[in-house]
Short mmCIF file of C-alpha atoms in Angstrom, two decimals:
data_model
loop_
_atom_site.label_atom_id
_atom_site.label_comp_id
_atom_site.label_asym_id
_atom_site.label_seq_id
_atom_site.Cartn_x
_atom_site.Cartn_y
_atom_site.Cartn_z
CA UNK A 26 -38.51 42.10 -54.99
CA UNK A 27 -37.27 41.45 -51.47
CA UNK A 28 -33.61 40.56 -51.38
CA UNK A 29 -33.05 41.27 -55.07
CA UNK A 30 -29.50 42.29 -55.99
CA UNK A 31 -28.96 43.46 -59.52
CA UNK A 32 -25.51 45.00 -59.51
CA UNK A 33 -22.23 45.13 -57.63
CA UNK A 34 -19.74 42.39 -56.79
CA UNK A 35 -20.88 39.06 -55.44
CA UNK A 36 -20.15 37.92 -51.91
CA UNK A 37 -16.60 36.71 -51.26
CA UNK A 38 -15.45 38.36 -54.49
CA UNK A 39 -17.50 36.14 -56.79
CA UNK A 40 -19.57 37.19 -59.81
CA UNK A 41 -22.41 39.65 -59.17
CA UNK A 42 -25.85 38.16 -58.49
CA UNK A 43 -28.43 38.66 -61.22
CA UNK A 44 -31.94 40.01 -60.89
CA UNK A 45 -34.40 37.40 -59.61
CA UNK A 46 -36.68 37.52 -62.65
CA UNK A 47 -33.69 37.09 -64.97
CA UNK A 48 -32.48 34.11 -62.94
CA UNK A 49 -35.90 32.47 -63.17
CA UNK A 50 -35.98 32.83 -66.95
CA UNK A 51 -32.81 30.73 -67.25
CA UNK A 52 -32.88 28.33 -64.31
CA UNK A 53 -35.16 26.05 -62.33
CA UNK A 54 -34.49 25.90 -58.56
CA UNK A 55 -34.39 22.71 -56.53
CA UNK A 56 -34.79 23.10 -52.76
CA UNK A 57 -34.06 20.99 -49.72
CA UNK A 58 -34.93 22.02 -46.18
CA UNK A 59 -33.47 20.61 -42.98
CA UNK A 60 -35.39 21.94 -40.00
CA UNK A 61 -34.49 21.50 -36.33
CA UNK A 62 -37.15 21.72 -33.63
CA UNK A 63 -36.14 21.93 -29.99
CA UNK A 64 -38.64 19.92 -27.98
CA UNK A 65 -40.37 21.48 -25.01
CA UNK A 66 -39.57 18.68 -22.57
CA UNK A 67 -38.78 19.55 -18.96
CA UNK A 68 -35.43 17.75 -19.09
CA UNK A 69 -32.72 17.13 -21.68
CA UNK A 70 -32.54 14.26 -24.15
CA UNK A 71 -30.27 11.99 -22.13
CA UNK A 72 -30.17 13.47 -18.61
CA UNK A 73 -32.40 15.21 -16.06
CA UNK A 74 -31.01 18.75 -16.49
CA UNK A 75 -33.56 21.53 -16.96
CA UNK A 76 -34.24 22.93 -20.42
CA UNK A 77 -35.57 26.33 -19.28
CA UNK A 78 -34.56 29.05 -21.74
CA UNK A 79 -32.58 32.05 -20.51
CA UNK A 80 -30.95 30.61 -17.38
CA UNK A 81 -27.53 31.83 -16.26
CA UNK A 82 -24.83 30.29 -18.49
CA UNK A 83 -23.57 26.83 -17.56
CA UNK A 84 -26.01 26.37 -14.67
CA UNK A 85 -28.10 23.64 -16.32
CA UNK A 86 -25.42 21.01 -16.80
CA UNK A 87 -24.43 17.71 -15.24
CA UNK A 88 -21.85 14.93 -15.78
CA UNK A 89 -24.00 13.33 -18.50
CA UNK A 90 -24.48 16.35 -20.76
CA UNK A 91 -20.90 17.46 -20.08
CA UNK A 92 -19.73 13.92 -21.00
CA UNK A 93 -17.66 13.43 -17.88
CA UNK A 94 -16.01 10.01 -17.55
CA UNK A 95 -18.28 7.29 -16.18
CA UNK A 96 -21.57 9.07 -16.90
CA UNK A 97 -24.27 7.19 -18.82
CA UNK A 98 -27.14 8.61 -20.92
CA UNK A 99 -30.79 7.56 -20.56
CA UNK A 100 -33.32 8.28 -23.34
CA UNK A 101 -36.04 10.84 -22.60
CA UNK A 102 -39.32 8.96 -23.17
CA UNK A 103 -41.31 12.16 -23.69
CA UNK A 104 -38.98 13.12 -26.54
CA UNK A 105 -39.58 9.77 -28.23
CA UNK A 106 -43.33 10.29 -27.85
CA UNK A 107 -43.06 13.77 -29.38
CA UNK A 108 -41.08 12.42 -32.33
CA UNK A 109 -43.70 9.77 -33.04
CA UNK A 110 -46.58 12.26 -32.79
CA UNK A 111 -44.86 14.67 -35.18
CA UNK A 112 -44.12 11.81 -37.57
CA UNK A 113 -47.77 10.76 -37.55
CA UNK A 114 -48.89 14.34 -38.19
CA UNK A 115 -46.47 14.44 -41.14
CA UNK A 116 -47.97 11.25 -42.60
CA UNK A 117 -44.75 9.32 -41.95
CA UNK A 118 -44.23 5.63 -41.36
CA UNK A 119 -43.01 4.96 -37.82
CA UNK A 120 -40.06 2.60 -37.64
CA UNK A 121 -40.71 -0.45 -35.42
CA UNK A 122 -37.07 -0.52 -34.39
CA UNK A 123 -34.27 2.02 -34.44
CA UNK A 124 -31.17 3.04 -32.57
CA UNK A 125 -28.99 6.00 -31.71
CA UNK A 126 -25.57 6.56 -33.21
CA UNK A 127 -22.57 8.70 -32.42
CA UNK A 128 -21.82 11.38 -35.00
CA UNK A 129 -18.19 12.24 -34.47
CA UNK A 130 -16.89 15.75 -35.06
CA UNK A 131 -15.28 18.47 -32.97
CA UNK A 132 -16.91 21.76 -32.07
CA UNK A 133 -16.00 23.72 -28.93
CA UNK A 134 -19.66 23.92 -27.95
CA UNK A 135 -20.12 20.13 -28.09
CA UNK A 136 -18.65 18.71 -24.88
CA UNK A 137 -18.70 15.03 -25.98
CA UNK A 138 -16.83 15.71 -29.25
CA UNK A 139 -19.64 13.66 -30.79
CA UNK A 140 -23.37 14.17 -31.11
CA UNK A 141 -25.85 11.46 -30.23
CA UNK A 142 -28.20 11.28 -33.21
CA UNK A 143 -29.96 8.76 -35.44
CA UNK A 144 -28.23 7.80 -38.65
CA UNK A 145 -29.37 4.89 -40.80
CA UNK A 146 -32.39 4.04 -38.66
CA UNK A 147 -34.49 7.18 -38.07
CA UNK A 148 -37.73 6.92 -36.14
CA UNK A 149 -39.95 8.39 -38.92
CA UNK A 150 -39.63 8.07 -42.72
CA UNK A 151 -41.47 8.81 -45.97
CA UNK A 152 -44.02 11.47 -45.07
CA UNK A 153 -45.38 14.63 -46.63
CA UNK A 154 -46.74 18.05 -45.74
CA UNK A 155 -49.05 20.04 -48.01
CA UNK A 156 -48.59 23.80 -48.09
CA UNK A 157 -50.49 26.60 -49.81
CA UNK A 158 -48.96 29.67 -51.45
CA UNK A 159 -50.93 32.73 -52.50
CA UNK A 160 -50.42 33.71 -56.14
CA UNK A 161 -52.01 36.40 -58.35
CA UNK A 162 -54.13 33.58 -59.81
CA UNK A 163 -55.29 32.38 -56.41
CA UNK A 164 -53.98 29.88 -53.83
CA UNK A 165 -51.70 27.14 -55.14
CA UNK A 166 -50.95 23.95 -53.23
CA UNK A 167 -47.60 22.15 -53.12
CA UNK A 168 -46.77 18.80 -51.57
CA UNK A 169 -43.41 18.71 -49.79
CA UNK A 170 -42.19 15.14 -49.36
CA UNK A 171 -40.46 14.31 -46.07
CA UNK A 172 -37.50 11.95 -46.21
CA UNK A 173 -37.03 11.44 -42.46
CA UNK A 174 -37.57 12.73 -38.95
CA UNK A 175 -34.86 11.74 -36.51
CA UNK A 176 -34.03 12.40 -32.87
CA UNK A 177 -30.81 13.93 -31.64
CA UNK A 178 -29.39 16.32 -29.05
CA UNK A 179 -28.58 19.99 -29.43
CA UNK A 180 -25.12 21.50 -29.03
CA UNK A 181 -24.13 24.29 -26.68
CA UNK A 182 -23.87 27.89 -27.79
CA UNK A 183 -20.70 29.81 -28.59
CA UNK A 184 -20.54 33.61 -28.57
CA UNK A 185 -17.67 35.43 -30.26
CA UNK A 186 -17.00 38.71 -28.49
CA UNK A 187 -15.51 41.68 -30.32
CA UNK A 188 -15.22 42.27 -34.01
CA UNK A 189 -17.87 43.56 -36.37
CA UNK A 190 -19.59 40.37 -37.55
CA UNK A 191 -20.18 38.36 -34.39
CA UNK A 192 -18.23 35.49 -35.93
CA UNK A 193 -14.90 34.05 -34.82
CA UNK A 194 -12.88 35.95 -37.42
CA UNK A 195 -11.91 39.25 -35.87
CA UNK A 196 -13.27 38.39 -32.42
CA UNK A 197 -11.26 39.17 -29.30
CA UNK A 198 -12.32 35.98 -27.52
CA UNK A 199 -15.07 33.33 -27.44
CA UNK A 200 -17.26 32.07 -24.61
CA UNK A 201 -19.31 28.87 -24.44
CA UNK A 202 -22.64 28.21 -22.70
CA UNK A 203 -23.41 24.49 -22.33
CA UNK A 204 -26.98 24.94 -21.04
CA UNK A 205 -28.35 24.07 -24.49
CA UNK A 206 -26.09 21.04 -24.91
CA UNK A 207 -28.25 17.94 -24.74
CA UNK A 208 -31.65 19.56 -25.30
CA UNK A 209 -33.85 17.20 -27.36
CA UNK A 210 -33.99 17.99 -31.07
CA UNK A 211 -36.02 16.65 -33.94
CA UNK A 212 -34.52 17.11 -37.38
CA UNK A 213 -37.01 17.05 -40.26
CA UNK A 214 -35.39 16.51 -43.66
CA UNK A 215 -37.30 17.00 -46.89
CA UNK A 216 -36.75 15.20 -50.14
CA UNK A 217 -35.70 17.48 -53.03
CA UNK A 218 -38.46 20.01 -53.72
CA UNK A 219 -38.84 20.50 -57.47
CA UNK A 220 -41.16 22.36 -59.87
CA UNK A 221 -41.73 25.39 -57.66
CA UNK A 222 -40.44 27.88 -60.24
CA UNK A 223 -40.51 31.51 -59.21
CA UNK A 224 -42.54 30.59 -56.14
CA UNK A 225 -39.58 28.72 -54.58
CA UNK A 226 -38.92 31.29 -51.80
CA UNK A 227 -42.62 31.37 -50.89
CA UNK A 228 -42.89 27.59 -50.89
CA UNK A 229 -39.91 27.35 -48.54
CA UNK A 230 -41.39 29.94 -46.22
CA UNK A 231 -44.83 28.32 -46.31
CA UNK A 232 -43.33 24.91 -45.48
CA UNK A 233 -41.40 26.17 -42.45
CA UNK A 234 -44.46 28.15 -41.32
CA UNK A 235 -46.73 25.11 -41.64
CA UNK A 236 -44.21 22.91 -39.83
CA UNK A 237 -44.00 25.47 -37.02
CA UNK A 238 -47.80 25.59 -36.73
CA UNK A 239 -47.94 21.80 -36.73
CA UNK A 240 -45.41 21.47 -33.90
CA UNK A 241 -47.20 24.17 -31.93
CA UNK A 242 -50.58 22.50 -32.36
CA UNK A 243 -49.09 19.22 -31.12
CA UNK A 244 -47.73 21.02 -28.05
CA UNK A 245 -44.24 19.55 -28.53
CA UNK A 246 -42.35 22.87 -28.79
CA UNK A 247 -42.84 26.62 -28.50
CA UNK A 248 -41.05 26.82 -31.90
CA UNK A 249 -39.83 30.37 -31.27
CA UNK A 250 -37.39 31.09 -34.05
CA UNK A 251 -36.01 34.15 -32.25
CA UNK A 252 -34.95 31.86 -29.36
CA UNK A 253 -33.54 29.17 -31.62
CA UNK A 254 -36.14 26.50 -30.84
CA UNK A 255 -36.89 26.34 -34.57
CA UNK A 256 -33.99 26.64 -37.01
CA UNK A 257 -33.76 25.87 -40.70
CA UNK A 258 -30.89 24.94 -43.03
CA UNK A 259 -31.77 26.00 -46.58
CA UNK A 260 -30.36 24.01 -49.50
CA UNK A 261 -30.61 25.51 -52.99
CA UNK A 262 -29.36 24.38 -56.38
CA UNK A 263 -30.15 25.48 -59.94
CA UNK A 264 -30.50 23.57 -63.17
CA UNK A 265 -30.97 25.10 -66.63
CA UNK A 266 -34.56 25.42 -67.81
CA UNK A 267 -35.49 22.19 -69.56
CA UNK A 268 -32.58 20.34 -67.97
CA UNK A 269 -32.78 17.11 -65.98
CA UNK A 270 -29.58 17.18 -63.92
CA UNK A 271 -29.62 19.08 -60.63
CA UNK A 272 -26.93 21.63 -60.05
CA UNK A 273 -24.45 21.86 -57.17
CA UNK A 274 -26.18 22.90 -53.98
CA UNK A 275 -25.31 25.36 -51.26
CA UNK A 276 -26.46 24.94 -47.65
CA UNK A 277 -27.32 28.13 -45.77
CA UNK A 278 -27.15 27.27 -42.06
CA UNK A 279 -29.41 28.17 -39.14
CA UNK A 280 -31.79 30.61 -40.79
CA UNK A 281 -33.88 31.88 -37.90
CA UNK A 282 -36.99 33.64 -39.18
CA UNK A 283 -39.67 32.98 -41.78
CA UNK A 284 -38.77 36.17 -43.62
CA UNK A 285 -35.13 35.11 -43.69
CA UNK A 286 -36.02 31.70 -45.16
CA UNK A 287 -37.71 33.51 -48.03
CA UNK A 288 -34.80 35.94 -48.46
CA UNK A 289 -32.10 33.24 -48.22
CA UNK A 290 -33.70 31.15 -50.98
CA UNK A 291 -34.21 34.21 -53.16
CA UNK A 292 -30.65 35.45 -52.73
CA UNK A 293 -29.07 32.05 -53.35
CA UNK A 294 -31.02 31.77 -56.61
CA UNK A 295 -29.73 35.19 -57.64
CA UNK A 296 -26.16 34.45 -56.53
CA UNK A 297 -25.90 31.03 -58.13
CA UNK A 298 -27.42 32.32 -61.38
CA UNK A 299 -24.73 34.99 -61.42
CA UNK A 300 -22.01 32.36 -60.95
CA UNK A 301 -23.40 30.13 -63.72
CA UNK A 302 -23.98 33.04 -66.11
CA UNK A 303 -20.30 33.97 -65.65
CA UNK A 304 -19.30 30.50 -66.83
CA UNK A 305 -18.12 29.40 -63.40
CA UNK A 306 -19.09 26.49 -61.16
CA UNK A 307 -21.14 26.74 -57.97
CA UNK A 308 -19.07 25.53 -55.02
CA UNK A 309 -20.70 23.02 -52.69
CA UNK A 310 -20.39 24.71 -49.31
CA UNK A 311 -22.13 25.87 -46.19
CA UNK A 312 -23.10 29.53 -46.13
CA UNK A 313 -24.35 31.99 -43.50
CA UNK A 314 -27.28 34.34 -43.92
CA UNK A 315 -26.72 38.03 -43.18
CA UNK A 316 -29.85 39.59 -41.71
CA UNK A 317 -28.77 43.17 -42.30
CA UNK A 318 -28.11 42.78 -46.02
CA UNK A 319 -30.27 39.81 -47.00
CA UNK A 320 -27.23 38.08 -48.51
CA UNK A 321 -25.28 34.91 -47.74
CA UNK A 322 -21.53 34.54 -47.20
CA UNK A 323 -19.32 31.51 -47.53
CA UNK A 324 -18.75 29.29 -44.51
CA UNK A 325 -16.78 26.13 -45.27
CA UNK A 326 -16.35 24.00 -48.35
CA UNK A 327 -18.18 20.66 -48.59
CA UNK A 328 -16.75 19.48 -51.88
CA UNK A 329 -16.38 16.03 -50.33
CA UNK A 330 -18.82 14.40 -47.95
CA UNK A 331 -17.52 14.67 -44.41
CA UNK A 332 -16.86 11.36 -42.72
CA UNK A 333 -18.57 11.56 -39.34
CA UNK A 334 -17.63 7.94 -38.54
CA UNK A 335 -21.10 7.05 -37.33
CA UNK A 336 -21.39 3.97 -35.15
CA UNK A 337 -24.17 2.71 -32.84
CA UNK A 338 -24.02 4.29 -29.40
CA UNK A 339 -23.02 1.45 -27.07
CA UNK A 340 -24.61 3.11 -24.03
CA UNK A 341 -28.17 3.33 -25.38
CA UNK A 342 -30.69 0.58 -26.05
CA UNK A 343 -32.62 0.59 -29.35
CA UNK A 344 -35.95 2.42 -29.58
CA UNK A 345 -38.74 -0.03 -30.45
CA UNK A 346 -42.22 1.55 -30.24
CA UNK A 347 -44.99 -1.04 -30.30
CA UNK A 348 -47.81 -0.84 -32.83
CA UNK A 349 -50.26 -0.46 -29.93
CA UNK A 350 -48.40 2.54 -28.50
CA UNK A 351 -48.18 4.18 -31.92
CA UNK A 352 -51.95 3.91 -32.32
CA UNK A 353 -52.48 5.30 -28.82
CA UNK A 354 -50.38 8.32 -29.79
CA UNK A 355 -52.24 8.68 -33.08
CA UNK A 356 -55.44 9.05 -31.06
CA UNK A 357 -53.93 12.00 -29.17
CA UNK A 358 -53.36 14.09 -32.30
CA UNK A 359 -55.34 17.35 -32.18
CA UNK A 360 -57.10 19.03 -35.06
CA UNK A 361 -54.20 19.86 -37.36
CA UNK A 362 -53.63 23.41 -38.66
CA UNK A 363 -54.91 22.89 -42.23
CA UNK A 364 -58.15 21.33 -41.00
CA UNK A 365 -58.52 24.04 -38.37
CA UNK A 366 -58.13 26.79 -40.96
CA UNK A 367 -60.80 25.24 -43.18
CA UNK A 368 -63.20 24.90 -40.25
CA UNK A 369 -62.62 28.43 -38.99
CA UNK A 370 -63.05 29.91 -42.46
CA UNK A 371 -66.47 28.27 -42.72
CA UNK A 372 -67.61 28.92 -39.14
CA UNK A 373 -66.58 32.58 -39.13
CA UNK A 374 -67.66 33.20 -42.74
CA UNK A 375 -64.24 34.55 -43.67
CA UNK A 376 -63.16 35.59 -47.13
CA UNK A 377 -59.87 34.33 -48.55
CA UNK A 378 -58.35 37.75 -47.79
CA UNK A 379 -59.54 37.73 -44.16
CA UNK A 380 -58.16 34.24 -43.61
CA UNK A 381 -54.88 35.28 -45.24
CA UNK A 382 -54.62 38.24 -42.87
CA UNK A 383 -54.98 35.89 -39.89
CA UNK A 384 -52.37 33.52 -41.29
CA UNK A 385 -49.89 36.28 -42.13
CA UNK A 386 -50.23 37.75 -38.64
CA UNK A 387 -49.83 34.27 -37.08
CA UNK A 388 -53.04 35.03 -35.20
CA UNK A 389 -55.33 32.06 -35.89
CA UNK A 390 -54.68 30.28 -32.59
CA UNK A 391 -54.84 33.51 -30.59
CA UNK A 392 -58.11 34.62 -32.17
CA UNK A 393 -59.58 31.14 -31.86
CA UNK A 394 -58.71 31.00 -28.15
CA UNK A 395 -60.24 34.47 -27.69
CA UNK A 396 -63.44 33.25 -29.34
CA UNK A 397 -63.41 30.18 -27.09
CA UNK A 398 -63.19 32.59 -24.13
CA UNK A 399 -66.44 34.24 -25.21
CA UNK A 400 -65.60 37.00 -27.68
CA UNK A 401 -67.34 37.29 -31.08
CA UNK A 402 -64.93 36.32 -33.86
CA UNK A 403 -65.12 39.75 -35.55
CA UNK A 404 -64.17 41.54 -32.33
CA UNK A 405 -61.41 39.06 -31.52
CA UNK A 406 -59.94 39.53 -35.01
CA UNK A 407 -60.18 43.30 -34.74
CA UNK A 408 -58.16 43.54 -31.52
CA UNK A 409 -55.49 40.99 -32.43
CA UNK A 410 -54.97 42.18 -36.01
CA UNK A 411 -55.00 45.90 -35.24
CA UNK A 412 -54.06 47.14 -31.77
CA UNK A 413 -52.12 44.09 -30.64
CA UNK A 414 -50.35 43.48 -33.96
CA UNK A 415 -49.25 47.10 -33.92
CA UNK A 416 -47.78 46.73 -30.44
CA UNK A 417 -46.01 43.48 -31.38
CA UNK A 418 -44.48 45.20 -34.41
CA UNK A 419 -43.36 48.17 -32.32
CA UNK A 420 -41.64 45.82 -29.87
CA UNK A 421 -40.22 43.60 -32.64
CA UNK A 422 -41.69 40.44 -31.13
CA UNK A 423 -44.13 37.79 -32.29
CA UNK A 424 -47.79 38.39 -31.58
CA UNK A 425 -47.91 35.36 -29.30
CA UNK A 426 -45.07 36.80 -27.20
CA UNK A 427 -47.15 39.78 -26.04
CA UNK A 428 -47.86 39.53 -22.28
CA UNK A 429 -51.63 39.32 -22.71
CA UNK A 430 -53.83 36.24 -22.90
CA UNK A 431 -56.81 35.49 -25.15
CA UNK A 432 -59.00 35.40 -22.03
CA UNK A 433 -57.89 38.93 -21.12
CA UNK A 434 -58.62 40.17 -24.63
CA UNK A 435 -62.05 38.51 -24.46
CA UNK A 436 -62.76 40.36 -21.20
CA UNK A 437 -61.86 43.69 -22.82
CA UNK A 438 -64.24 42.86 -25.67
CA UNK A 439 -66.94 42.06 -23.12
CA UNK A 440 -66.44 45.35 -21.27
CA UNK A 441 -66.81 47.26 -24.55
CA UNK A 442 -69.96 45.30 -25.43
CA UNK A 443 -71.44 46.09 -21.99
CA UNK A 444 -70.82 49.78 -22.55
CA UNK A 445 -68.39 49.94 -19.65
CA UNK A 446 -65.56 50.94 -22.01
CA UNK A 447 -65.24 52.80 -25.26
CA UNK A 448 -62.75 51.55 -27.85
CA UNK A 449 -60.41 54.38 -26.83
CA UNK A 450 -60.62 53.39 -23.16
CA UNK A 451 -60.23 49.73 -24.11
CA UNK A 452 -56.89 50.53 -25.75
CA UNK A 453 -55.75 52.05 -22.47
CA UNK A 454 -56.85 48.92 -20.63
CA UNK A 455 -54.86 46.75 -23.03
CA UNK A 456 -51.86 49.01 -22.49
CA UNK A 457 -52.20 48.48 -18.73
CA UNK A 458 -52.40 44.71 -19.08
CA UNK A 459 -49.32 44.71 -21.32
CA UNK A 460 -47.50 46.83 -18.72
CA UNK A 461 -48.17 44.22 -16.06
CA UNK A 462 -50.81 46.21 -14.15
CA UNK A 463 -53.08 43.21 -13.70
CA UNK A 464 -56.31 41.86 -15.15
CA UNK A 465 -58.51 44.15 -17.31
CA UNK A 466 -60.97 44.89 -14.49
CA UNK A 467 -58.12 45.80 -12.15
CA UNK A 468 -56.67 48.17 -14.76
CA UNK A 469 -60.07 49.81 -15.24
CA UNK A 470 -60.39 50.34 -11.49
CA UNK A 471 -56.83 51.52 -10.91
CA UNK A 472 -56.83 53.95 -13.83
CA UNK A 473 -60.42 55.11 -13.36
CA UNK A 474 -61.31 54.27 -16.94
CA UNK A 475 -64.96 53.22 -16.70
CA UNK A 476 -67.38 54.92 -19.08
CA UNK A 477 -69.44 57.73 -17.52
CA UNK A 478 -73.06 57.07 -18.48
CA UNK A 479 -74.84 58.26 -15.37
CA UNK A 480 -77.18 61.13 -16.34
CA UNK A 481 -76.35 63.21 -13.30
CA UNK A 482 -72.61 63.02 -13.97
CA UNK A 483 -73.04 63.54 -17.70
CA UNK A 484 -75.55 66.34 -17.23
CA UNK A 485 -73.08 68.73 -15.69
CA UNK A 486 -70.57 68.10 -18.46
CA UNK A 487 -73.28 68.65 -21.09
CA UNK A 488 -74.42 71.90 -19.42
CA UNK A 489 -70.86 73.16 -19.38
CA UNK A 490 -70.34 72.27 -23.06
CA UNK A 491 -73.52 74.16 -24.01
CA UNK A 492 -72.49 77.16 -21.94
CA UNK A 493 -69.01 77.23 -23.47
CA UNK A 494 -70.30 76.95 -27.05
CA UNK A 495 -73.39 79.21 -27.39
CA UNK A 496 -73.06 79.57 -31.16
CA UNK A 497 -73.10 75.81 -31.66
CA UNK A 498 -76.02 75.46 -29.24
CA UNK A 499 -78.00 78.03 -31.21
CA UNK A 500 -77.44 76.14 -34.46
CA UNK A 501 -78.78 72.98 -32.86
CA UNK A 502 -81.84 74.84 -31.58
CA UNK A 503 -82.34 76.04 -35.15
CA UNK A 504 -82.51 72.48 -36.42
CA UNK A 505 -78.87 71.79 -37.39
CA UNK A 506 -78.68 68.57 -35.39
CA UNK A 507 -75.36 67.53 -36.99
CA UNK A 508 -73.67 70.31 -35.06
CA UNK A 509 -74.22 68.27 -31.89
CA UNK A 510 -70.99 66.44 -32.69
CA UNK A 511 -68.96 69.45 -31.64
CA UNK A 512 -70.64 69.50 -28.23
CA UNK A 513 -70.23 65.75 -27.84
CA UNK A 514 -66.50 66.25 -28.51
CA UNK A 515 -66.37 68.90 -25.79
CA UNK A 516 -68.07 66.52 -23.34
CA UNK A 517 -65.64 63.74 -24.23
CA UNK A 518 -62.70 66.09 -23.67
CA UNK A 519 -64.06 67.20 -20.32
CA UNK A 520 -64.53 63.61 -19.17
CA UNK A 521 -61.13 62.43 -20.52
CA UNK A 522 -62.87 60.29 -23.11
CA UNK A 523 -64.93 58.40 -20.53
CA UNK A 524 -68.37 59.74 -21.40
CA UNK A 525 -70.90 57.53 -23.13
CA UNK A 526 -70.92 59.46 -26.41
CA UNK A 527 -74.34 58.19 -27.46
CA UNK A 528 -76.02 59.17 -24.20
CA UNK A 529 -74.19 62.53 -24.18
CA UNK A 530 -75.64 63.32 -27.61
CA UNK A 531 -79.13 62.39 -26.45
CA UNK A 532 -78.85 64.72 -23.45
CA UNK A 533 -77.55 67.58 -25.62
CA UNK A 534 -80.49 67.31 -27.99
CA UNK A 535 -82.96 67.02 -25.10
CA UNK A 536 -81.60 70.09 -23.35
CA UNK A 537 -81.64 72.13 -26.58
CA UNK A 538 -85.13 71.01 -27.58
CA UNK A 539 -83.94 69.24 -30.68
CA UNK A 540 -84.66 65.68 -29.62
#
């Protein structure tokens, strides 16, 4: 199993983890997931600074997000709207009145020395999200209860330079980029997730995946985990099989891929089972996931609840969305991912396996948009799940990050259907689009890739193939029509794969009297 560790010392010198299956025979996991979504607003949560990703460090800052004396925050209305829309999509109740608080703690990448967040009065409470996990016995549905969705601001970003781990220990020096400080965040906190059994890692992954798809469908965030706009803190505890009292939990911070969510849950189950089997106690602490090894390492102890000394922010007015506005926002909700999947499965006559392939490749929206642009669903699936998925994997990026649009893929499909391109030529066109050479038609023109189906142009290539392969030609004249494939191959080679293979075969048979 992925992430399984069956021997060797545990992290930080603790007992060795046990095999996953052995852990599951003795213990029942309880999960909790705290997920942060960076909102895709043009400006920050409390000021007008840009939120564009990738700008030069410390160029998107101002007195407000740097907390200079005398500066005053103003709430981003679009962020409030996004929070309400996500809450509605998560079946939450929307609070009629709430306020922001100051969460006081010191981090070098937090210029205020406090974070503006919501504490005892979050904007959304008591929701749920249903997720489906594939099992050997078929799909199984789980309901994940949502405790709260609250608004807050992001911190800056610290980089530790030097050393082997990228962390502060062993680093030569640290640098801070405050561009991210103040970007609007939504934190979605689940209630304890019980009764998942051995499927716990898959349930966690499915939940984060469904939440990502939900936010994307609402258009509130690009939710790119590799850029940090979706991050997950994974809480895991174990209790003995048949027990009723939850164990001590660990909190693995800022897990930044779906695969890593799965692996972090799996490893923590193995690690904690090893600790308990050795007769020791699990320490309540934050931990950090190690991508290269699939393990977690200790961060800081949380044996006692940290006192953040929350108090209402005196510079911000309460948030009080009216019932009328909430209903207006409810009317803007699009078709949500689960409903869209059910519709697409029926409309495209997909099997469970075909739908699963689309989900696993994160291709449903891309294929759907390609179909909307005019491509048949089977062709759209073929190109996204094969050629384009391969290129995304080679470049270690998400499928949606490829520099090609559904409309461009639909045009390639159309050119193949018209007979202007073969599948081989179409792959070259896609390569050109991905390389930034322009629209599909421009790539075809610039590279000279159009299929040759003119009889006069094909005729000379056919004549040459017959002349160069007299033995094959004689077999065809003798009635062995299958041998025509060799001559078609010669024609394709001579025309650099641009010949219309079907018409070339027809001409070969005509010329050799075998038609």
